[in-house]
Amino acid sequence: MISRLKYTLAIGVLAVVMPCDSQPQRFTDALGQLHDQMQQPKRSGLEIAEALVADWVDVRALSDQAFGNYVEQSLESYENILSEDAFDALVETRKKRLVQTMRSRLVRDLARHLNEPSLRGLSLRAMKSESESSSATVAVLGEGGEQSLTLNFDPTEDRWRITGITVEGRNLGDYYRDLSRDILDGNYSLPALISRLAETPYMVLDDFSSTPAGQTPIDWGAWRDKDKDKPLLYRVERSGEYAYMAAVDSGYSVILGKFVHWNPREYPIMTWCWRADVLPPGGNEFLNHANDSAAGLYVIFSQNWLHVPKQLKYVWSSTLPEGTIGRRDKIFRPWFFVMESGDANRGKWTFEQVDLERDHKLKLGGPPADRTIGLGLLTDANSTRSYAEAYYANLRVWKRDALIKRQIIDDCATLPPMTRHNREGSATATALSAR
């Protein structure tokens, strides 16, 4: 098996880029400059790697080689829901995020090995130039010998960029594809692949950063058929570099849902931030006539043989004590867990952490399926005929090992507090949306 070192060393020749009218000598000069940098005793692998990847490599091409049409396949749940233009826009947004993650991974891998003392340099062995493409064979020199790399170039405007790297006859994309094989085969959502490439103990299910302020994210929509003609009173708001979902209700009670597939057995710990500014008076999740929550988060695990969702709901209750677990006395109603209660933390961002695997075993029986369906948000005030207002941010799931190692952190403190401006802005948006 070709080692990870061989793959990542392959990227070390990314400076080998030729303007369209250059001669082979210019290629040799560029390779020589990189070789000289690698001889420095205190070379900064990170600085070299960042410059090389940013200036010379076509990361989109390498990403496409590694993952093919994975993004489109991972979004198949949306194909019959979104318009063709909306679906294409969603695909493009996800591809950009994947390319961004791939770029960071390339930089990190390259920097790690550019700093290896055993790395001696690079040497040009052969070069071939044709009208539509060119390639070069380069030897990576190390204490244990040398490895042969083949670089492929395609012209883009006035610059040639590296679009393919082969190590000992095998494409670099194969390494990253094999690294993520279980995610691709399981058709898990992009957050799973990003977590794998970024080497983090968590995956970001949504941080709302891809959506402009004032808009509803394209991949969130009315979850129930009966809600599809109602106004969606959910909008992304921003404060500096932070984004979050703002939600209000005065009688529509719309569950906003999102398809997102991950393995809750591998990532069983869920965390999020939320802030309830206005609680529906007298809200009580046990009672049909008062079944309102300022904030609610659904996790939809799977379906039973009747296609009824197996789901759990975490709520900020107006009246029920924190720690209450129950459900309404009506068929197919989800179990709810009260995470916050009343006014004690009203207007403050609070950090929540739950064990999805434990809660599933407790109320749904046995371990969860190994591929979730999605998430839902619900801020509602229809039963009490009142008004509710809440905010959601930083929806994440973590590996259990992160809990044991105490890697899970409360990241809610940096989010903006409740202000008079926030309250007035939300009330105005509600009135306009209702009209």
XYZ file of C-alpha atoms in Angstrom:
435
model
C 0.000 0.000 0.000
C 1.285 3.436 -0.834
C 1.820 5.270 2.402
C 0.133 8.492 3.414
C 3.601 10.064 3.383
C 4.028 9.300 -0.287
C 0.661 10.841 -1.101
C 1.147 14.015 0.821
C 4.700 14.446 -0.401
C 3.217 14.425 -3.848
C 1.666 17.769 -3.173
C 5.084 19.190 -2.441
C 5.632 19.953 -6.090
C 2.595 22.172 -6.476
C 4.839 25.123 -7.304
C 5.532 23.481 -10.628
C 3.232 25.668 -12.677
C 3.929 27.045 -16.146
C 2.404 29.977 -17.998
C 1.083 28.752 -21.331
C 4.005 30.166 -23.323
C 6.791 29.063 -20.953
C 9.709 26.834 -21.855
C 10.817 23.691 -19.978
C 13.607 25.740 -18.397
C 11.050 27.785 -16.452
C 9.593 24.562 -15.088
C 13.053 23.496 -13.992
C 13.668 26.869 -12.346
C 10.406 26.682 -10.383
C 11.205 23.153 -9.232
C 14.680 24.290 -8.232
C 13.273 27.111 -6.104
C 11.084 24.690 -4.199
C 14.016 22.312 -3.814
C 16.090 25.149 -2.307
C 13.299 26.005 0.148
C 13.278 22.421 1.316
C 16.994 22.623 2.166
C 16.451 25.340 4.758
C 17.009 23.983 8.290
C 14.120 26.046 9.711
C 11.753 25.912 6.784
C 8.097 26.639 7.534
C 6.153 23.797 6.004
C 2.833 25.505 6.709
C 3.762 28.738 4.958
C 5.103 26.892 1.928
C 2.061 24.630 1.782
C -0.461 27.462 2.049
C 1.215 29.400 -0.749
C 1.545 26.382 -3.032
C -2.023 25.175 -2.682
C -3.532 28.659 -2.906
C -1.527 29.719 -5.961
C -1.104 26.613 -8.022
C -3.331 23.616 -7.406
C -6.799 23.149 -8.896
C -8.443 21.813 -5.738
C -11.837 21.517 -7.428
C -10.380 19.126 -9.987
C -8.708 16.983 -7.320
C -11.908 16.970 -5.260
C -13.930 15.825 -8.271
C -11.423 13.029 -8.924
C -11.660 11.841 -5.336
C -15.414 12.091 -4.742
C -17.072 12.166 -8.173
C -20.817 12.863 -7.916
C -20.971 12.191 -4.177
C -22.470 15.612 -3.406
C -25.388 15.113 -5.796
C -26.047 11.620 -4.437
C -25.929 12.792 -0.818
C -28.668 15.316 -1.631
C -31.011 12.906 -3.392
C -33.696 13.517 -0.739
C -34.065 17.044 -2.103
C -34.377 16.220 -5.806
C -38.156 15.889 -5.804
C -38.662 18.737 -3.341
C -36.631 21.616 -4.727
C -36.881 23.174 -8.154
C -34.107 22.297 -10.580
C -32.463 25.699 -10.124
C -32.697 25.498 -6.325
C -31.278 21.984 -6.308
C -28.383 23.026 -8.538
C -27.702 25.986 -6.246
C -27.676 23.699 -3.208
C -25.272 21.302 -4.937
C -22.934 24.142 -5.851
C -22.965 25.506 -2.289
C -22.079 22.081 -0.901
C -19.356 21.527 -3.486
C -17.748 24.827 -2.566
C -17.717 23.803 1.070
C -16.186 20.432 0.175
C -13.491 22.112 -1.930
C -12.723 24.472 0.945
C -12.318 21.518 3.309
C -10.248 19.616 0.760
C -7.948 22.621 0.377
C -7.383 22.779 4.134
C -6.658 19.043 4.238
C -4.122 19.315 1.410
C -2.365 22.181 3.165
C -2.298 20.315 6.457
C -0.993 17.084 4.937
C 1.619 18.877 2.885
C 2.836 21.027 5.782
C 3.151 17.999 8.031
C 5.544 16.302 5.641
C 7.422 19.336 4.388
C 8.662 19.605 7.966
C 9.929 16.023 8.003
C 13.757 15.994 8.440
C 14.013 12.933 6.166
C 12.770 14.910 3.166
C 15.768 15.875 1.012
C 14.363 17.530 -2.076
C 12.902 17.141 -5.566
C 14.367 16.297 -8.934
C 12.877 16.517 -12.421
C 13.078 13.242 -14.345
C 10.997 13.907 -17.468
C 8.472 16.322 -18.931
C 5.948 16.061 -21.766
C 4.050 19.025 -23.214
C 1.112 18.832 -25.627
C -1.418 21.332 -26.921
C -4.174 20.578 -24.401
C -2.288 19.047 -21.496
C 1.168 18.542 -20.067
C 2.742 16.249 -17.528
C 5.952 15.971 -15.585
C 7.653 13.158 -13.723
C 9.355 14.247 -10.522
C 11.370 12.271 -7.989
C 10.818 12.976 -4.275
C 14.155 12.444 -2.570
C 14.320 11.053 0.957
C 16.654 9.195 3.255
C 15.082 5.869 2.324
C 15.254 6.428 -1.424
C 13.012 8.198 -3.891
C 9.395 8.056 -5.015
C 8.178 8.822 -8.521
C 5.369 11.350 -9.035
C 3.498 12.208 -12.205
C 1.888 15.654 -12.352
C -0.830 16.507 -14.854
C -1.499 20.083 -15.931
C -4.418 21.705 -17.759
C -4.323 25.325 -18.930
C -6.780 27.778 -17.353
C -6.614 31.252 -18.869
C -2.973 32.396 -18.625
C -1.868 29.842 -16.039
C -1.317 26.103 -15.835
C -2.591 24.395 -12.711
C -2.008 20.921 -11.362
C -5.192 18.913 -11.874
C -3.916 15.429 -11.144
C -1.160 13.750 -9.137
C -0.156 10.119 -9.498
C 2.121 8.350 -7.014
C 3.772 5.154 -8.199
C 0.998 4.699 -10.760
C -1.906 5.459 -8.434
C -3.963 8.668 -8.427
C -3.905 10.903 -5.357
C -7.711 11.020 -5.390
C -7.777 7.284 -4.611
C -6.153 7.930 -1.242
C -8.802 10.430 -0.138
C -11.590 8.313 -1.566
C -10.396 5.256 0.352
C -10.044 7.392 3.466
C -13.781 8.162 3.238
C -15.062 4.934 1.705
C -17.615 4.161 4.446
C -19.120 7.644 4.177
C -19.452 7.448 0.406
C -20.879 3.923 0.469
C -23.320 4.815 3.254
C -24.440 7.947 1.389
C -24.042 10.052 4.514
C -24.408 13.809 4.302
C -21.591 16.237 3.639
C -20.968 17.080 7.336
C -19.763 13.489 7.802
C -17.244 13.779 4.982
C -16.098 17.203 6.149
C -15.523 15.851 9.654
C -13.434 12.992 8.253
C -11.287 15.256 6.090
C -10.943 17.905 8.794
C -10.039 15.237 11.382
C -12.403 16.684 13.999
C -14.214 14.713 16.742
C -17.482 16.386 15.757
C -19.514 17.223 12.693
C -21.360 20.482 12.133
C -24.905 19.589 11.129
C -25.618 23.262 10.548
C -24.189 26.580 11.668
C -26.269 28.590 9.150
C -23.120 30.272 7.816
C -23.936 29.492 4.167
C -27.178 31.487 4.171
C -27.363 35.287 3.735
C -28.987 37.262 6.528
C -32.741 37.565 6.194
C -33.217 34.338 4.246
C -34.404 30.833 5.105
C -31.709 28.235 4.300
C -32.450 26.483 1.018
C -32.070 23.043 2.630
C -34.586 23.772 5.405
C -38.322 23.749 4.657
C -41.778 22.831 5.898
C -41.469 19.277 7.201
C -45.174 18.397 7.321
C -47.482 18.472 4.324
C -50.028 20.559 6.215
C -47.432 23.317 6.689
C -46.367 23.723 3.066
C -48.688 26.664 2.332
C -47.967 28.465 5.592
C -45.406 31.259 5.943
C -41.979 30.121 7.147
C -41.176 32.494 9.985
C -37.580 31.316 10.247
C -34.745 33.537 9.053
C -30.970 33.531 9.387
C -29.536 36.490 11.261
C -25.911 37.509 11.588
C -23.765 39.326 14.094
C -20.248 39.815 12.827
C -18.866 36.404 11.860
C -21.625 34.483 13.656
C -24.861 33.223 12.116
C -27.954 31.781 13.768
C -31.570 30.946 12.984
C -34.260 33.311 14.251
C -37.755 31.857 14.706
C -41.077 33.405 15.693
C -44.670 32.224 15.792
C -48.072 33.703 16.510
C -50.308 30.875 15.392
C -48.864 29.003 12.389
C -46.850 26.319 14.212
C -44.602 25.228 11.334
C -41.925 22.572 11.824
C -38.882 23.564 9.797
C -37.051 20.427 8.681
C -33.748 19.477 7.092
C -32.521 16.182 5.653
C -29.176 15.292 7.181
C -27.795 11.769 7.383
C -25.183 10.663 9.887
C -24.536 7.607 12.036
C -25.799 8.351 15.570
C -23.970 5.286 16.853
C -20.667 6.815 15.782
C -21.652 10.381 16.675
C -24.145 9.961 19.550
C -23.573 13.187 21.507
C -25.485 16.213 20.233
C -24.894 19.821 21.260
C -26.473 23.089 20.254
C -27.071 26.652 21.363
C -30.462 28.286 21.673
C -32.018 31.387 23.149
C -35.677 31.868 24.028
C -36.661 35.533 24.210
C -40.451 35.190 24.415
C -42.152 32.155 25.986
C -45.760 31.252 25.116
C -47.669 31.932 28.383
C -48.823 28.742 30.050
C -47.199 26.471 27.503
C -47.381 22.834 28.610
C -46.224 20.061 26.303
C -48.504 17.503 27.968
C -51.737 19.394 27.194
C -53.401 19.619 23.783
C -54.769 23.100 24.471
C -51.378 24.426 25.655
C -48.898 22.366 23.641
C -46.505 25.210 22.779
C -42.744 25.560 23.234
C -40.608 28.621 22.704
C -37.930 26.374 21.225
C -37.962 22.768 20.087
C -35.417 20.566 18.337
C -36.451 17.284 16.695
C -34.047 14.473 15.819
C -35.655 12.125 13.271
C -33.800 8.819 13.449
C -35.775 6.487 11.183
C -39.285 5.207 10.417
C -41.211 2.180 11.583
C -43.019 -0.243 9.282
C -45.992 2.165 9.138
C -43.639 4.953 7.995
C -44.192 6.754 11.284
C -41.038 8.669 12.268
C -39.006 7.406 15.198
C -38.050 10.747 16.650
C -37.240 12.605 19.850
C -37.935 16.232 20.712
C -35.931 18.495 23.019
C -37.801 21.576 24.263
C -37.581 24.831 26.168
C -40.822 24.666 28.146
C -42.735 27.575 29.621
C -43.944 25.641 32.666
C -42.658 22.052 32.875
C -39.596 21.498 35.096
C -36.218 20.864 33.546
C -35.604 17.132 33.254
C -39.239 16.260 32.531
C -39.674 13.453 29.986
C -43.047 12.639 28.490
C -45.419 12.875 25.577
C -48.987 13.879 24.889
C -51.720 11.292 25.117
C -52.296 11.177 21.353
C -51.257 8.609 18.773
C -47.778 8.879 17.237
C -46.761 11.896 19.360
C -42.986 12.105 19.969
C -41.329 11.790 23.322
C -40.068 15.149 24.569
C -37.241 16.029 26.940
C -37.373 19.379 28.770
C -33.930 20.962 28.586
C -34.799 24.465 29.842
C -37.767 25.767 31.782
C -39.387 29.145 32.259
C -37.704 32.521 32.560
C -34.536 31.538 34.423
C -32.381 31.730 31.280
C -34.759 33.695 29.076
C -32.886 36.005 26.727
C -29.593 34.134 27.248
C -27.820 31.754 24.914
C -27.687 28.370 26.622
C -25.599 25.345 25.698
C -27.345 21.969 25.531
C -25.842 18.494 25.390
C -27.717 15.206 25.004
C -26.839 11.551 24.468
C -28.949 10.547 21.474
C -28.076 6.870 21.711
C -29.038 6.712 25.385
C -32.287 8.630 24.863
C -33.219 6.464 21.882
C -32.728 3.301 23.940
C -34.698 4.840 26.800
C -37.832 5.797 24.861
C -37.713 4.262 21.380
C -36.241 0.877 22.226
C -32.796 -0.414 21.332
C -30.023 1.418 19.535
C -30.850 3.902 16.756
C -30.557 3.038 13.080
C -27.108 3.716 11.644
C -28.367 6.478 9.327
C -30.568 9.331 10.496
C -33.267 11.045 8.425
C -33.004 14.622 9.571
C -33.621 17.440 12.022
C -36.549 19.713 12.793
C -36.985 23.065 14.534
C -40.252 24.272 16.029
C -41.059 27.542 17.740
C -44.829 27.613 18.217
C -47.577 29.511 20.006
C -50.732 28.355 18.220
C -52.315 26.367 21.051
C -52.002 29.210 23.554
C -52.899 31.781 20.868
C -49.932 33.852 21.864
C -46.459 34.689 20.586
C -43.099 32.910 20.845
C -39.608 33.887 19.766
C -36.368 31.887 19.838
C -32.963 31.484 18.184
C -30.899 28.413 17.261
C -27.175 28.020 16.498
C -24.252 25.600 16.220
C -25.986 22.260 15.757
C -23.280 19.590 16.200
C -22.850 15.905 16.928
C -19.771 14.403 18.578
C -18.054 11.075 18.920
C -18.458 9.521 22.360
C -14.707 9.595 22.737
C -14.881 13.406 22.670
C -17.062 13.266 25.773
C -14.611 10.995 27.564
C -11.663 13.218 26.616
C -13.591 16.368 27.566
C -13.198 17.864 24.116
C -16.768 19.160 24.015
C -16.881 22.884 24.690
C -19.613 25.431 25.298
C -19.387 27.657 22.225
C -22.477 29.774 22.964
C -20.751 32.615 24.826
C -19.655 34.328 21.609
C -23.198 34.624 20.252
C -24.959 38.005 20.560
C -27.236 38.684 23.544
C -30.862 39.767 23.357
C -31.215 43.469 22.534
C -34.104 45.817 21.982
C -33.126 45.995 18.320
C -33.318 42.194 17.985
C -36.758 42.111 19.565
C -38.176 44.934 17.427
C -36.656 43.512 14.247
C -38.152 40.084 14.871
C -41.590 41.476 15.645
C -41.559 43.508 12.430
C -40.492 40.500 10.371
C -43.311 38.485 11.890
C -45.923 41.045 10.972
C -44.656 41.382 7.399
C -44.400 37.610 6.881
C -47.902 37.051 8.213
C -49.309 39.603 5.790
